[in-house]
Structures are given as structure tokens and as C-alpha cells.
mmCIF file of C-alpha atoms in Angstrom:
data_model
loop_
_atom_site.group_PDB
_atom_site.id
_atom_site.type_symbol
_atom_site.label_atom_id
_atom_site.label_comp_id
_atom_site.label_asym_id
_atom_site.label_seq_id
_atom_site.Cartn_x
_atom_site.Cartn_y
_atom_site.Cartn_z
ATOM 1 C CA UNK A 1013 -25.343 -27.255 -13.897
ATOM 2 C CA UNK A 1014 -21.479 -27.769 -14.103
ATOM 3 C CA UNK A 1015 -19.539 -26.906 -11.095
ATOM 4 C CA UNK A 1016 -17.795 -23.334 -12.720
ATOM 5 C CA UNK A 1017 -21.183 -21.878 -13.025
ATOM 6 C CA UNK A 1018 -22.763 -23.216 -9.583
ATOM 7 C CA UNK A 1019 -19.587 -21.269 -8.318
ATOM 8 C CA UNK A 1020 -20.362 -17.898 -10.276
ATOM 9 C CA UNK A 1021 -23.896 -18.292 -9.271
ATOM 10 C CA UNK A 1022 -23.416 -18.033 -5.528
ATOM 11 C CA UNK A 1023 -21.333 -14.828 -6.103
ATOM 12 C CA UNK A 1024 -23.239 -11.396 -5.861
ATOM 13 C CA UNK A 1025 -21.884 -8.295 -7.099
ATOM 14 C CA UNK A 1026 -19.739 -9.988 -10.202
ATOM 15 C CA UNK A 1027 -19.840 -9.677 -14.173
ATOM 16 C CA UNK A 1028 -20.084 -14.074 -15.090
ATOM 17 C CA UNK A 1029 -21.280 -16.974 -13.356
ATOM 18 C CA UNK A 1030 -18.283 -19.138 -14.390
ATOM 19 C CA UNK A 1031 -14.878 -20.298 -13.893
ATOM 20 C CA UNK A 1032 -14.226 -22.503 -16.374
ATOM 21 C CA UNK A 1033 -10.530 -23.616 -16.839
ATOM 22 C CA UNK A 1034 -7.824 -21.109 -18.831
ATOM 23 C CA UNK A 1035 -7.136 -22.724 -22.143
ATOM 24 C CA UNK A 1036 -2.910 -22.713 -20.641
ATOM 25 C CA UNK A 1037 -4.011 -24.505 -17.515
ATOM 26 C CA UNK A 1038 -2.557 -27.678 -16.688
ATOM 27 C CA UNK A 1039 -5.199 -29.696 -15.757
ATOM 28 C CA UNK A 1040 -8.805 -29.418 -16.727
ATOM 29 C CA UNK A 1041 -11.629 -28.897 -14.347
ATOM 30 C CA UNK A 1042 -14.588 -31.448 -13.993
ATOM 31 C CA UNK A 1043 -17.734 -30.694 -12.518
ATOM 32 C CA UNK A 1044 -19.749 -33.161 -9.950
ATOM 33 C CA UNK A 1045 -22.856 -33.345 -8.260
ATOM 34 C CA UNK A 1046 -21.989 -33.538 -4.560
ATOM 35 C CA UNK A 1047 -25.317 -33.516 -3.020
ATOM 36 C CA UNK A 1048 -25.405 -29.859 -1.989
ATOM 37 C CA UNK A 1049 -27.958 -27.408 -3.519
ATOM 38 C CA UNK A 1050 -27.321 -23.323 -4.090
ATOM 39 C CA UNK A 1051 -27.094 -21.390 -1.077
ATOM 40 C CA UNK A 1052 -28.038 -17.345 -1.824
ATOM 41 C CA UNK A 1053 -27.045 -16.486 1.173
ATOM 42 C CA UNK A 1054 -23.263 -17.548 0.709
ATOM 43 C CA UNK A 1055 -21.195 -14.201 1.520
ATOM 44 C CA UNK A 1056 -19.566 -12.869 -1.701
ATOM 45 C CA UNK A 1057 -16.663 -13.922 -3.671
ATOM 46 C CA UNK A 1058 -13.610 -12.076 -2.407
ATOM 47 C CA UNK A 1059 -11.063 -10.228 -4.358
ATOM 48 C CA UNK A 1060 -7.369 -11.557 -4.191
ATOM 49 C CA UNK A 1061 -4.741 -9.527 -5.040
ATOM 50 C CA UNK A 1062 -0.961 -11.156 -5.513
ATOM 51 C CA UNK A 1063 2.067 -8.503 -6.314
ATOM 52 C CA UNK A 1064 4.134 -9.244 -9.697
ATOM 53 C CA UNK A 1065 7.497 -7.471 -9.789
ATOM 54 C CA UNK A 1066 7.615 -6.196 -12.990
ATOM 55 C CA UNK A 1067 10.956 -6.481 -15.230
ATOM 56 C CA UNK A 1068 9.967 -3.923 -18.003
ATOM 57 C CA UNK A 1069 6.469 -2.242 -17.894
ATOM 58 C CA UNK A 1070 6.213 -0.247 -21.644
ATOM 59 C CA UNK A 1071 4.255 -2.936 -24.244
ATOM 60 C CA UNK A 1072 5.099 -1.699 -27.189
ATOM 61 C CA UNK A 1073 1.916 -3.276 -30.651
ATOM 62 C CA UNK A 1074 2.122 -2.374 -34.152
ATOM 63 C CA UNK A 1075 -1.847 -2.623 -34.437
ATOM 64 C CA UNK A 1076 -3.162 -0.429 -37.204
ATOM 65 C CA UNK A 1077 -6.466 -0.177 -35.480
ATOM 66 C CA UNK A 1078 -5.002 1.456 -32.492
ATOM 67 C CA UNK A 1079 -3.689 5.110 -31.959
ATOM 68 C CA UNK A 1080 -1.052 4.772 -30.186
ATOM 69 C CA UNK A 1081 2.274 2.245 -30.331
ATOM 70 C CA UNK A 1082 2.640 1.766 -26.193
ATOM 71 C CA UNK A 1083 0.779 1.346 -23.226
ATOM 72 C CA UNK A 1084 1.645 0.502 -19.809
ATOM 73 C CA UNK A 1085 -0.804 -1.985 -17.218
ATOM 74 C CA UNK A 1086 -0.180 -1.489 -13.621
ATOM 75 C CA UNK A 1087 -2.354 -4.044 -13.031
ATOM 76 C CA UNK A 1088 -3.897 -7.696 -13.888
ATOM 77 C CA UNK A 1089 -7.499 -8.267 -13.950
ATOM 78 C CA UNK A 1090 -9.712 -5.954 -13.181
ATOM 79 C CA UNK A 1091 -12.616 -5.957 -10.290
ATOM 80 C CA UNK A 1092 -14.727 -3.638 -12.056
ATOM 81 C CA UNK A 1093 -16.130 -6.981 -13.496
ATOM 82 C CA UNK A 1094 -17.700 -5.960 -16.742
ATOM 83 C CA UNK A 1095 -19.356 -9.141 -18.403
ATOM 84 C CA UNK A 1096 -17.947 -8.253 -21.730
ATOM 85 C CA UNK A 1097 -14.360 -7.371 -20.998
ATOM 86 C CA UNK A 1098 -12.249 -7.796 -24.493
ATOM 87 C CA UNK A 1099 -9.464 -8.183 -21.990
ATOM 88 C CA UNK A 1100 -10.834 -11.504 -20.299
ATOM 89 C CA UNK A 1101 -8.798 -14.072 -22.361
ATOM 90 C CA UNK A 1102 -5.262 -12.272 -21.236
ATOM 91 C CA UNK A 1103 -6.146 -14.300 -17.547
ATOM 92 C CA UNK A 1104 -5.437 -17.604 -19.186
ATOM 93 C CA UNK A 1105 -1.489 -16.659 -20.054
ATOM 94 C CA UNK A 1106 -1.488 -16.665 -16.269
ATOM 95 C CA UNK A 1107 -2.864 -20.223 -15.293
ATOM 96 C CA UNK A 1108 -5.879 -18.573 -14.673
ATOM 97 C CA UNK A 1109 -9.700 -18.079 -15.770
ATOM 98 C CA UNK A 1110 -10.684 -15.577 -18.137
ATOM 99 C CA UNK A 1111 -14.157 -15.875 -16.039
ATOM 100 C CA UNK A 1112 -14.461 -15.270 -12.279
ATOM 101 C CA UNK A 1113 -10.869 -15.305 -11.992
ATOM 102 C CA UNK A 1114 -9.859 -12.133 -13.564
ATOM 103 C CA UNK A 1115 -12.439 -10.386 -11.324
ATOM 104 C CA UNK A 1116 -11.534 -11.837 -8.493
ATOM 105 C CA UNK A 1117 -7.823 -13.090 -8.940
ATOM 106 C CA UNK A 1118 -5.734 -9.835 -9.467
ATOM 107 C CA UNK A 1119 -2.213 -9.053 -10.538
ATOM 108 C CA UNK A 1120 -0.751 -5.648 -8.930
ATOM 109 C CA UNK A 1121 3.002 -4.764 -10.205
ATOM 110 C CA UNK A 1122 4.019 -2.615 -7.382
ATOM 111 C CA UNK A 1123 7.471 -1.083 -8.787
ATOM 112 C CA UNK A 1124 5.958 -0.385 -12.253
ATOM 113 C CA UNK A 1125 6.651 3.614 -11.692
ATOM 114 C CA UNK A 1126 10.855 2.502 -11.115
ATOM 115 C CA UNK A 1127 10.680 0.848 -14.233
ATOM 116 C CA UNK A 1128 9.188 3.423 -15.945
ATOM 117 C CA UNK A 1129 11.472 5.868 -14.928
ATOM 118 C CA UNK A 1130 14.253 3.424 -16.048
ATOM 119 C CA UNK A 1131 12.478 2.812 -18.996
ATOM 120 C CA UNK A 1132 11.915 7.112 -20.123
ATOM 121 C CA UNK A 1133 15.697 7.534 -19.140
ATOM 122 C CA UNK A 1134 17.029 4.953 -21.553
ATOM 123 C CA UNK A 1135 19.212 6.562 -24.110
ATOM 124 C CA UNK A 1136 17.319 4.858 -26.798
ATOM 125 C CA UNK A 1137 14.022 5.843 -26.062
ATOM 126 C CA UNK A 1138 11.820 7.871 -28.473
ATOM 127 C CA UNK A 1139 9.155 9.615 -26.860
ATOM 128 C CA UNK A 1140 5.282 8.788 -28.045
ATOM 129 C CA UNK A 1141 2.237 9.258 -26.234
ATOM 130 C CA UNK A 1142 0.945 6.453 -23.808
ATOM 131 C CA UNK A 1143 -1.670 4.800 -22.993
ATOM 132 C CA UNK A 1144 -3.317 4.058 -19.608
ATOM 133 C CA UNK A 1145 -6.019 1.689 -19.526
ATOM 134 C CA UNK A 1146 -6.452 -0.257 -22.658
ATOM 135 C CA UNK A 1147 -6.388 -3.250 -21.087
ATOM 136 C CA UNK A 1148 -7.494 -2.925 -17.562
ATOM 137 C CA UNK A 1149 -8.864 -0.030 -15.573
ATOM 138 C CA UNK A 1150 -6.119 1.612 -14.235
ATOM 139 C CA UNK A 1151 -8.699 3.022 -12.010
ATOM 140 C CA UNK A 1152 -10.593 0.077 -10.771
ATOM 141 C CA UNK A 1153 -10.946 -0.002 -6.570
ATOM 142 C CA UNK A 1154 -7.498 -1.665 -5.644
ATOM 143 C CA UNK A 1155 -5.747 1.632 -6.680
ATOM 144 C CA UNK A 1156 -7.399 3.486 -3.739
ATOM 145 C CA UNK A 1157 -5.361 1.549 -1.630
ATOM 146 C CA UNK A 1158 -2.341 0.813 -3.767
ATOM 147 C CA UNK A 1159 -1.591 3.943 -5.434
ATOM 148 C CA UNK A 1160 0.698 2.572 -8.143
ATOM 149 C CA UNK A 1161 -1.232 4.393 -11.065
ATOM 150 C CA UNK A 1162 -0.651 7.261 -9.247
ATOM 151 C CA UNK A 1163 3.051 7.111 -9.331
ATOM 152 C CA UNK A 1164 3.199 6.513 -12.799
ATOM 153 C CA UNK A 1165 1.438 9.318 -13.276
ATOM 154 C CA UNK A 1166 3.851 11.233 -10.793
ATOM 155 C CA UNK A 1167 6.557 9.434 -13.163
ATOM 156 C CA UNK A 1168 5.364 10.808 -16.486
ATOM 157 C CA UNK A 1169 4.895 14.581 -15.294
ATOM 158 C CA UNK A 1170 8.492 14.789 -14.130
ATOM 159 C CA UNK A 1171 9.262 14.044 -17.622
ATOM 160 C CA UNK A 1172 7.143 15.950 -19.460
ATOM 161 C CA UNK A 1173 5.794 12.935 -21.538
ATOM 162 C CA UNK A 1174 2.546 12.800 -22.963
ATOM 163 C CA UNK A 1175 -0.381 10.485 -21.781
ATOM 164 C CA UNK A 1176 -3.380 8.890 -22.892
ATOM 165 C CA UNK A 1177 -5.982 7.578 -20.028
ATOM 166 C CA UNK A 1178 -9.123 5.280 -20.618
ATOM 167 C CA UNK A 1179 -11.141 4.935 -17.347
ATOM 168 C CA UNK A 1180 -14.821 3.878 -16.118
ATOM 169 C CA UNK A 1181 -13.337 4.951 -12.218
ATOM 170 C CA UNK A 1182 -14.068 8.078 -11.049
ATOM 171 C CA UNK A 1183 -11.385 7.604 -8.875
ATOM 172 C CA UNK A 1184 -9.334 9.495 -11.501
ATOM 173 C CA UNK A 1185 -10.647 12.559 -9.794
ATOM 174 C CA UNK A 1186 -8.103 12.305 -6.851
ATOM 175 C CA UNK A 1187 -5.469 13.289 -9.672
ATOM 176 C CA UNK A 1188 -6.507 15.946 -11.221
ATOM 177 C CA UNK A 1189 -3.815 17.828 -8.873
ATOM 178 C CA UNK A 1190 -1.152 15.991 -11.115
ATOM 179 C CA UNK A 1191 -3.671 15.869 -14.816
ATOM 180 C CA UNK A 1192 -4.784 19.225 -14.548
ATOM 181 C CA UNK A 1193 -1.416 20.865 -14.881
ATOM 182 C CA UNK A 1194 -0.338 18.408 -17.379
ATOM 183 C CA UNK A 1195 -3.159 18.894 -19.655
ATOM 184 C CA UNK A 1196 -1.829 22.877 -19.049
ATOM 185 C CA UNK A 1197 0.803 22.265 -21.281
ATOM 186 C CA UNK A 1198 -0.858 19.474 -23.648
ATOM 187 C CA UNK A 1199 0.641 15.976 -22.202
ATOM 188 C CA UNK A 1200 -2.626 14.277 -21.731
ATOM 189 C CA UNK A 1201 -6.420 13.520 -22.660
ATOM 190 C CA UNK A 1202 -8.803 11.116 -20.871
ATOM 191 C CA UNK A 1203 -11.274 8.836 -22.790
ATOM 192 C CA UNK A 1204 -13.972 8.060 -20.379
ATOM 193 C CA UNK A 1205 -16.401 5.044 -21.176
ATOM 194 C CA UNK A 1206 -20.263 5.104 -21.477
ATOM 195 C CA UNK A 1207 -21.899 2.164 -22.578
ATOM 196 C CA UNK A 1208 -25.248 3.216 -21.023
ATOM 197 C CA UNK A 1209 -27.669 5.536 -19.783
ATOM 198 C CA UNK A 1210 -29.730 2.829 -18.193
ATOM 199 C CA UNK A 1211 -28.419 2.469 -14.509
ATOM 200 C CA UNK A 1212 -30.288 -0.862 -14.151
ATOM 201 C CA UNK A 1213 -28.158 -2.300 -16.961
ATOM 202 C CA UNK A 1214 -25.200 -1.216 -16.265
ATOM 203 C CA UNK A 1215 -25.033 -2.436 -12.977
ATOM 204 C CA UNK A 1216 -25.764 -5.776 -14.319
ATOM 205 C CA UNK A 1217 -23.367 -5.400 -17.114
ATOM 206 C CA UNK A 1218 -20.668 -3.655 -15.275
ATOM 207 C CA UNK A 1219 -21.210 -4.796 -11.717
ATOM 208 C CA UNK A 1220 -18.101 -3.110 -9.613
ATOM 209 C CA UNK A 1221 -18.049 -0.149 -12.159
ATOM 210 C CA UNK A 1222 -19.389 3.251 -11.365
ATOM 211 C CA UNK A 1223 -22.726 3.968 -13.034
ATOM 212 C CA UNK A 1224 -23.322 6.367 -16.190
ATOM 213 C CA UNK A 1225 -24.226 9.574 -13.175
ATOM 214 C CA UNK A 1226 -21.240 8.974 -12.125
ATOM 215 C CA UNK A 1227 -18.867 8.721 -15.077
ATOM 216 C CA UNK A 1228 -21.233 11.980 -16.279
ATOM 217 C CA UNK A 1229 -19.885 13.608 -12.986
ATOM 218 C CA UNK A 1230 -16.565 12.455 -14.223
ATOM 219 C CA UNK A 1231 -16.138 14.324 -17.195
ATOM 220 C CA UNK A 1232 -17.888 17.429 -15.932
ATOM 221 C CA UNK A 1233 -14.723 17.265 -13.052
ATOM 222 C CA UNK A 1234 -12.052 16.483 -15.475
ATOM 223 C CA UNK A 1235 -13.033 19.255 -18.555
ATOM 224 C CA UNK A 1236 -13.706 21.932 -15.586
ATOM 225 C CA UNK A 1237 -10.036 21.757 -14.212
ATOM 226 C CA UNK A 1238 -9.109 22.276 -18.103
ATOM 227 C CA UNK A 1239 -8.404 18.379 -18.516
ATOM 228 C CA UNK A 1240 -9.710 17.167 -22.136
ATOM 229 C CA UNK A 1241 -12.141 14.415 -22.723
ATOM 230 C CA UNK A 1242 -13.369 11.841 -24.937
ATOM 231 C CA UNK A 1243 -16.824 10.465 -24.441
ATOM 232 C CA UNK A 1244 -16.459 6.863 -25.666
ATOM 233 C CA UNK A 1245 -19.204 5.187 -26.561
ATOM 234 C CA UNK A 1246 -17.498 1.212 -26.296
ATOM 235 C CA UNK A 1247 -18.913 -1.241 -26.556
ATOM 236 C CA UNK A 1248 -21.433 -0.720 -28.681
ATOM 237 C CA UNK A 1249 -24.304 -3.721 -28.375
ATOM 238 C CA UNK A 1250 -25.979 -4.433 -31.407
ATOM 239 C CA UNK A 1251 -29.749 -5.178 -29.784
ATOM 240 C CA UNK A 1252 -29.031 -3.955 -26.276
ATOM 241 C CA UNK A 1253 -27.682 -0.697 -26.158
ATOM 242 C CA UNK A 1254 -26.738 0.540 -29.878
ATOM 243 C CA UNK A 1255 -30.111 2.235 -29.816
ATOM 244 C CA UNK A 1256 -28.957 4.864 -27.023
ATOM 245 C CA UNK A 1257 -25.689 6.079 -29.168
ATOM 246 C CA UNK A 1258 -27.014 9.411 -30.078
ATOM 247 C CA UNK A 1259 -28.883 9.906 -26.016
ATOM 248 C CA UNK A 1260 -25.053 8.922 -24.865
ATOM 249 C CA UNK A 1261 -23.123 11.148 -27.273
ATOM 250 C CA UNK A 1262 -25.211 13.795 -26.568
ATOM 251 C CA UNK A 1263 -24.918 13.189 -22.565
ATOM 252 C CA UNK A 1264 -21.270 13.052 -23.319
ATOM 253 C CA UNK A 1265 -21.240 16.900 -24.859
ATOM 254 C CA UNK A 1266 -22.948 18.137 -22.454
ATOM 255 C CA UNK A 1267 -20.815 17.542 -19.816
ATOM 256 C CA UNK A 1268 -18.198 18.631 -21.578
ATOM 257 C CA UNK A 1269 -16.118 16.218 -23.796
ATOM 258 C CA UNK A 1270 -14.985 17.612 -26.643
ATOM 259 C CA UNK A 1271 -14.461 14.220 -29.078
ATOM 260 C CA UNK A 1272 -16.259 11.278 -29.283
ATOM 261 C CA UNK A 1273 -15.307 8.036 -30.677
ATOM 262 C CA UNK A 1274 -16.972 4.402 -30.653
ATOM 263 C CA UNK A 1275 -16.036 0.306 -30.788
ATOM 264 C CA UNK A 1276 -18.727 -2.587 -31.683
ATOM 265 C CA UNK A 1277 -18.938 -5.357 -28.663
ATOM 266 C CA UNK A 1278 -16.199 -7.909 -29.094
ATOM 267 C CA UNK A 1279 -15.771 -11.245 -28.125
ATOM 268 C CA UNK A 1280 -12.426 -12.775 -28.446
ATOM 269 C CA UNK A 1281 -11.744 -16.495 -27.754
ATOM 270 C CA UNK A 1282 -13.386 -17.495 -24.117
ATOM 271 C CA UNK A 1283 -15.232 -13.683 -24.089
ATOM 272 C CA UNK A 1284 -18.120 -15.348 -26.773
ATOM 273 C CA UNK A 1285 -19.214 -17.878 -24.104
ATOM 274 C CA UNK A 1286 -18.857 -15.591 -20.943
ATOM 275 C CA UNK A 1287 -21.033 -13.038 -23.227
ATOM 276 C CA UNK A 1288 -23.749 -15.601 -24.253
ATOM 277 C CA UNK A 1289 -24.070 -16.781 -20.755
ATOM 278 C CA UNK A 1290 -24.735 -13.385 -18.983
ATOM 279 C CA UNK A 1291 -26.919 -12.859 -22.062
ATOM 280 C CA UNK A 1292 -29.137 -15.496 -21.490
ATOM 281 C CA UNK A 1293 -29.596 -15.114 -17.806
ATOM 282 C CA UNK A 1294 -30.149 -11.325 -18.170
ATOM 283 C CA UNK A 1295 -31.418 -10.125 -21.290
ATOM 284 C CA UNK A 1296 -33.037 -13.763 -22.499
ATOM 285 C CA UNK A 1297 -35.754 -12.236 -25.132
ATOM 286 C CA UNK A 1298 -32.614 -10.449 -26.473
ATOM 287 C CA UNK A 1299 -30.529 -13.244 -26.448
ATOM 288 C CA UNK A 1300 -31.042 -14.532 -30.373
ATOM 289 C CA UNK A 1301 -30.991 -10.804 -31.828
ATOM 290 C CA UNK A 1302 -28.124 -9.167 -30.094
ATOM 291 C CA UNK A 1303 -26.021 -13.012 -31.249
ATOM 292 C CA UNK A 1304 -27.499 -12.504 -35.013
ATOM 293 C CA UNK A 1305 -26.165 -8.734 -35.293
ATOM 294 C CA UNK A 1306 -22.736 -9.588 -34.118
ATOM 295 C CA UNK A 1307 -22.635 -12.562 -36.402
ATOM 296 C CA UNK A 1308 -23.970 -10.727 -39.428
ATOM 297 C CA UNK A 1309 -20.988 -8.106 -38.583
ATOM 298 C CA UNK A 1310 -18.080 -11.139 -38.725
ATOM 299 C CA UNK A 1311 -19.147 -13.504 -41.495
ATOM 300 C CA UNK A 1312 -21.380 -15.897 -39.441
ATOM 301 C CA UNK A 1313 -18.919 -16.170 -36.529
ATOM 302 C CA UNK A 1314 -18.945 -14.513 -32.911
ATOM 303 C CA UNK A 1315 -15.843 -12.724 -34.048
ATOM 304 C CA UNK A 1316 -13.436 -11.896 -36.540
ATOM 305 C CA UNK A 1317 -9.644 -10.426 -34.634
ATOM 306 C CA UNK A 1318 -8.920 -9.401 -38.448
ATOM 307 C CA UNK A 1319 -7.006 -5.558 -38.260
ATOM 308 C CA UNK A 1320 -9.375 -3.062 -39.728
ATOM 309 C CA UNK A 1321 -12.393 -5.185 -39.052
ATOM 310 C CA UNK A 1322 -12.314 -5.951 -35.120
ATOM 311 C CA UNK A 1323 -13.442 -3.352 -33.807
ATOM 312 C CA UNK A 1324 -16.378 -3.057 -35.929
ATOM 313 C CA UNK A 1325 -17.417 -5.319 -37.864
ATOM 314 C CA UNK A 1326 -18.904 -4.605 -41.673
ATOM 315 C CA UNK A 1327 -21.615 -5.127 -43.468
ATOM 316 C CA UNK A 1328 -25.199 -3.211 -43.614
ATOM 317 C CA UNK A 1329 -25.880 -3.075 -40.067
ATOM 318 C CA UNK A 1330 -22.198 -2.205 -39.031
ATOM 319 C CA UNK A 1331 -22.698 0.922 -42.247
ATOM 320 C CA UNK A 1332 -25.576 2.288 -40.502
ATOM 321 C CA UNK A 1333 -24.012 2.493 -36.744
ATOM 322 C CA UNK A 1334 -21.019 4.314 -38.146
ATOM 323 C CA UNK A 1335 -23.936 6.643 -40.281
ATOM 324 C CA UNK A 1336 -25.511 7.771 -37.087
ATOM 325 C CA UNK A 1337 -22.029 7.650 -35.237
ATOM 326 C CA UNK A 1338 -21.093 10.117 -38.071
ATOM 327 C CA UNK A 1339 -24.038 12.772 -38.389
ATOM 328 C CA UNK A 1340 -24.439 12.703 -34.474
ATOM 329 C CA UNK A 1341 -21.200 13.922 -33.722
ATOM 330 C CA UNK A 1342 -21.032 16.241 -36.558
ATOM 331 C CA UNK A 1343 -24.442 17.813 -35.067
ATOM 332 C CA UNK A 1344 -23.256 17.542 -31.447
ATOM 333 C CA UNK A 1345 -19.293 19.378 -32.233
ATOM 334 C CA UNK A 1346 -17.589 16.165 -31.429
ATOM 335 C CA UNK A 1347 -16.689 15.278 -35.135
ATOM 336 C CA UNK A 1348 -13.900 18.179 -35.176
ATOM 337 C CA UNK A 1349 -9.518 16.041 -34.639
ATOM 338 C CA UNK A 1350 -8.031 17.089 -31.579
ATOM 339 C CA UNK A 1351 -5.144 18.356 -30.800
ATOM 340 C CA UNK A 1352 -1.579 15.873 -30.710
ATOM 341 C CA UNK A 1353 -0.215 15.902 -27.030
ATOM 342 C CA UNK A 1354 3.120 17.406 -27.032
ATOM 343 C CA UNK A 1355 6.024 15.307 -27.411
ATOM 344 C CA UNK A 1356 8.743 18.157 -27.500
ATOM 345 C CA UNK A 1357 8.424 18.973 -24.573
ATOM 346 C CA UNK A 1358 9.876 15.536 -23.067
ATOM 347 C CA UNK A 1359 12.738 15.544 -20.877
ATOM 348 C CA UNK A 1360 14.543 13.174 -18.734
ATOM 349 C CA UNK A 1361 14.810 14.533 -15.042
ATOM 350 C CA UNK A 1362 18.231 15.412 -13.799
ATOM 351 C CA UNK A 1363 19.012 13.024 -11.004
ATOM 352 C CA UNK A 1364 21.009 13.055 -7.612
ATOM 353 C CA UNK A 1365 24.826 12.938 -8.507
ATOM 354 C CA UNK A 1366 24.365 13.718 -12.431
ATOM 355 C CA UNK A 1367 26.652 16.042 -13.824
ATOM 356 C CA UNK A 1368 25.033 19.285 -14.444
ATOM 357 C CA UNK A 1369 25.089 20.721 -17.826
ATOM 358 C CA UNK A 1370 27.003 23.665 -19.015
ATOM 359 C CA UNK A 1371 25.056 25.482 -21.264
#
């Protein structure tokens, strides 16, 4: 066993059992035998968090596959740990490892809500909904203590702009004093992820994240203080979990979302070998079907980043998950568009020393 994984395997509570070097690191790391064998009772790996001041905080991506043309990231990394984290490989533009490192190895960007309001009160900007989350979880345990989603939040409401939020932390509940009277007027909606019913799995899958109960409690607190919700069934795992799709959509409804929507498991440049590592220590009789789906899905590879295929895949197998996807949430309500969130109703904030207006 290589060094990176004798290192992951002596960690508790965390989504891999490697480190292996970030494909922008400057030198590569060897393994060696020094003698020593596993210890289980080594304490666990500790979370490190280092503070980025941030420049400009609004990423703007032309992706057709995505909804929305913005999103903002107070943080790097994410603790929540979730084995098969599309967001992994973005660790190695730091020097770091897409593996153990972005659990462990976090990025916070403390003055992201000053740059945001410099960023809304530019004369240039054109207001669009954003998105929270789509990278990391904005709501992953570091923001108890750090707060900085929260000020963004604080940020947006001032000026009226509209807001998208994707979450697994049910620490968005401490909010809902700032989302609940935004969603009053139709500035936000909250996609809240369910990969699983199993609790067992999930907290092998998705070690640091809250467990389906609790993301169920979730969306029962958000929908009763009148916040919208989208029950999102991502990722999808072809031999794993894409049998529970209709048990999670219909969880979903029931505690109250009122859209659904769904991605197929992806596995993006160093993602494919964290994935087929937890895989074969966890779910080894599973290993060579769940591999053979996703394969089918991309043309014989792991993955295929083409727009309008990503996200999930083609083919027989990828025709009959959107099928059931389809008549489920038709059956279930969920199939009906939303509502847009608001965008006339942006504003920027008069501040100390402005000159007030006339009319």
C-alpha cells in the first residue's frame, strides 16, 4: 500500500483514503515502506482552515447545462467529505490534493460579502440570479463559526437580488430569519440534496454531511417559513442508489418541495480514481456494475465533460433513468416550472454620504 492511502486509512470520519499529489504540484509524492504498520487508534485527521482575501468573488460560466450565468464560493474545499465530490479536482489549482486535502485543507475568503457589495454596486452590473453552493457547501461546519455565508446573504437582501442556494447543511436553518422574508417577495429558492434514504450509506458516502432525516427535516423547516424547495436527487449512482429515485422523490414531496430535478454521478479527472477506490473498499460486489453503467453512459470511458452530455450521460440505461425521473415527478406534482426569482426588484442600497435623490 502506497503511502497516500496508508494516510487516508488511519483517518476516521472522511470521504477517501488518499492523498495523492495535485496534477499542478511541484514535486511528486513517493511512497516508502518505513517499517511501521497501521495504527486504528491514530486520533483523526484534523481540518485546517487558511483565510484567502478575495479580489472579486462573482464567477461568471457560459455553460449551457447550467441555469444560471454566476455563482459566488465563500469557501474552498469542503469538510462535508463526500467521496464523489465533482468539485474535488478544483484542489489541485491550489497546490493541493483533490483527495484528503480538500476535506481537510480548507480555503475561507473572509471579506467575500465587501466584495460583493462592491461588486452589486458597480455601474455595469446586470442583475441575474445567483448561485450558492455549486461548488462547495456553503453550509458545511466551518460556517458555524465563520459566518461569511451569512453576510452574503445579509449582502444580497439589502439589495433586493435574487438567489439560488444548493445545500446538504442543515445549518441553513439559522437563516431562515434573512430567507424567509426574501422568498416573501420571490428572491430565492433552495435546492437541497438527497442522494439516499439509506443512513448507513450515506454516512459512508457522505461522511461529515448530515444524513437523509436530517436534510428531510430541512426542507420541512425551509417550505414551512414559506421558503421554496427543490428536492435534488444528485448524484444519481447507476448500481448503488439509482434504484431509490422514485422512494427519494417521493420523500422529497412530502416534506414539502415543490420541484424536483436530478444529475448522473460524475467523475471528472482525479474524481474516477477517488470514486473507484471508496468503491472497492465499500461496496466491493458492486464495484464492476456500478463502473459498467457509468461507462456504458460515456462511450467506454469514466467520463465524458462534453456540454449536454455531462451530467447525464446517454444511451439505453441513461433513457430509462430520465423515463422514471419523468413519470415520477409528473405523478408526485414536481414536474410543474417554477416560478423566475424577481430581478426587478434589485436595487443598490443608498450609502453613508450619497447624495439623496430628488424624485
Amino acid at each position: 500500500m502506497d503511502t497516500e492511502k496508508l494516510i487516508g486509512r488511519e483517518v476516521r470520519g472522511r470521504g477517501v483514503a488518499s492523498n495523492a499529489a495535485g496534477r499542478y504540484e511541484a514535486t511528486t509524492r513517493a511512497g516508502f515502506d518505513d517499517g511501521w504498520t497501521t495504527d486504528d487508534s491514530l486520533p483523526p485527521l484534523r481540518t485546517e482552515v487558511s483565510d484567502e482575501v478575495a479580489r472579486s468573488l462573482i464567477t461568471y460560466n457560459r455553460s449551457p447545462d447550467l441555469p444560471f450565468d454566476r455563482s459566488i464560493n465563500p469557501y474552498r474545499g469542503c469538510e462535508h467529505g463526500c467521496s464523489y465530490c465533482f468539485a474535488r479536482p478544483t484542489h489541485a489549482y491550489l497546490g493541493l490534493s483533490p483527495g484528503l486535502d480538500f476535506e481537510t485543507k480548507l480555503i475561507a475568503r473572509p471579506n467575500a460579502a465587501e466584495v460583493l457589495r462592491k461588486e452589486l454596486s458597480a455601474r455595469r452590473y446586470k442583475v441575474a440570479p445567483v448561485a450558492i453552493g455549486t461548488n462547495t457547501d456553503p453550509y458545511q461546519p466551518i460556517e458555524r463559526d465563520r459566518g461569511i455565508v451569512r453576510e452574503c446573504l445579509q449582502v444580497l437582501a439589502e439589495f433586493n437580488h435574487p438567489v439560488a442556494i444548493v445545500t446538504k447543511g442543515t445549518l441553513i436553518e439559522r437563516d431562515l430569519d434573512i430567507l424567509a422574508p426574501m422568498a416573501a417577495k420571490g428572491l430565492v429558492r433552495v435546492g437541497i440534496s438527497l442522494t439516499t434514504l439509506d443512513p448507513r450509506l450515506s454516512r459512508r458516502m457522505e461522511p461529515r454531511a448530515p444524513g437523509p432525516i436530517q436534510r428531510l427535516r430541512v426542507i420541512r423547516a425551509l417550505t414551512g417559513a414559506g421558503v421554496p424547495v427543490r428536492v435534488m436527487t444528485s448524484p444519481l449512482v447507476p448500481g448503488l442508489t439509482d434504484h431509490e429515485l422514485e422512494a427519494l422523490l417521493a420523500a422529497g414531496k412530502d416534506a414539502g418541495a415543490d420541484a424536483a430535478s436530478w444529475i448522473m454521478l460524475r467523475l471528472p479527472r482525479e474524481v474516477s480514481a477517488l470514486w473507484q477506490e471508496w468503491l472497492a473498499e465499500h461496496e466491493p460486489t458492486r464495484f464492476d456494475r456500478v463502473m459498467a453503467r457509468l461507462r456504458e453512459m460515456h462511450g467506454g470511458r469514466d467520463y465524458d465533460p462534453r456540454w449536454g452530455h455531462r451530467m447525464r450521460g446517454e444511451g439505453h440505461y441513461a433513457e430509462i433513468v430520465a423515463q422514471r425521473f419523468e413519470s415520477a415527478t409528473r405523478r408526485l406534482g414536481l414536474a410543474s416550472k417554477t416560478a423566475p426569482l424577481r430581478t426587478d426588484l434589485f436595487a443598490v442600497p443608498q450609502q453613508s454620504g450619497d447624495q439623496l435623490s430628488l424624485f
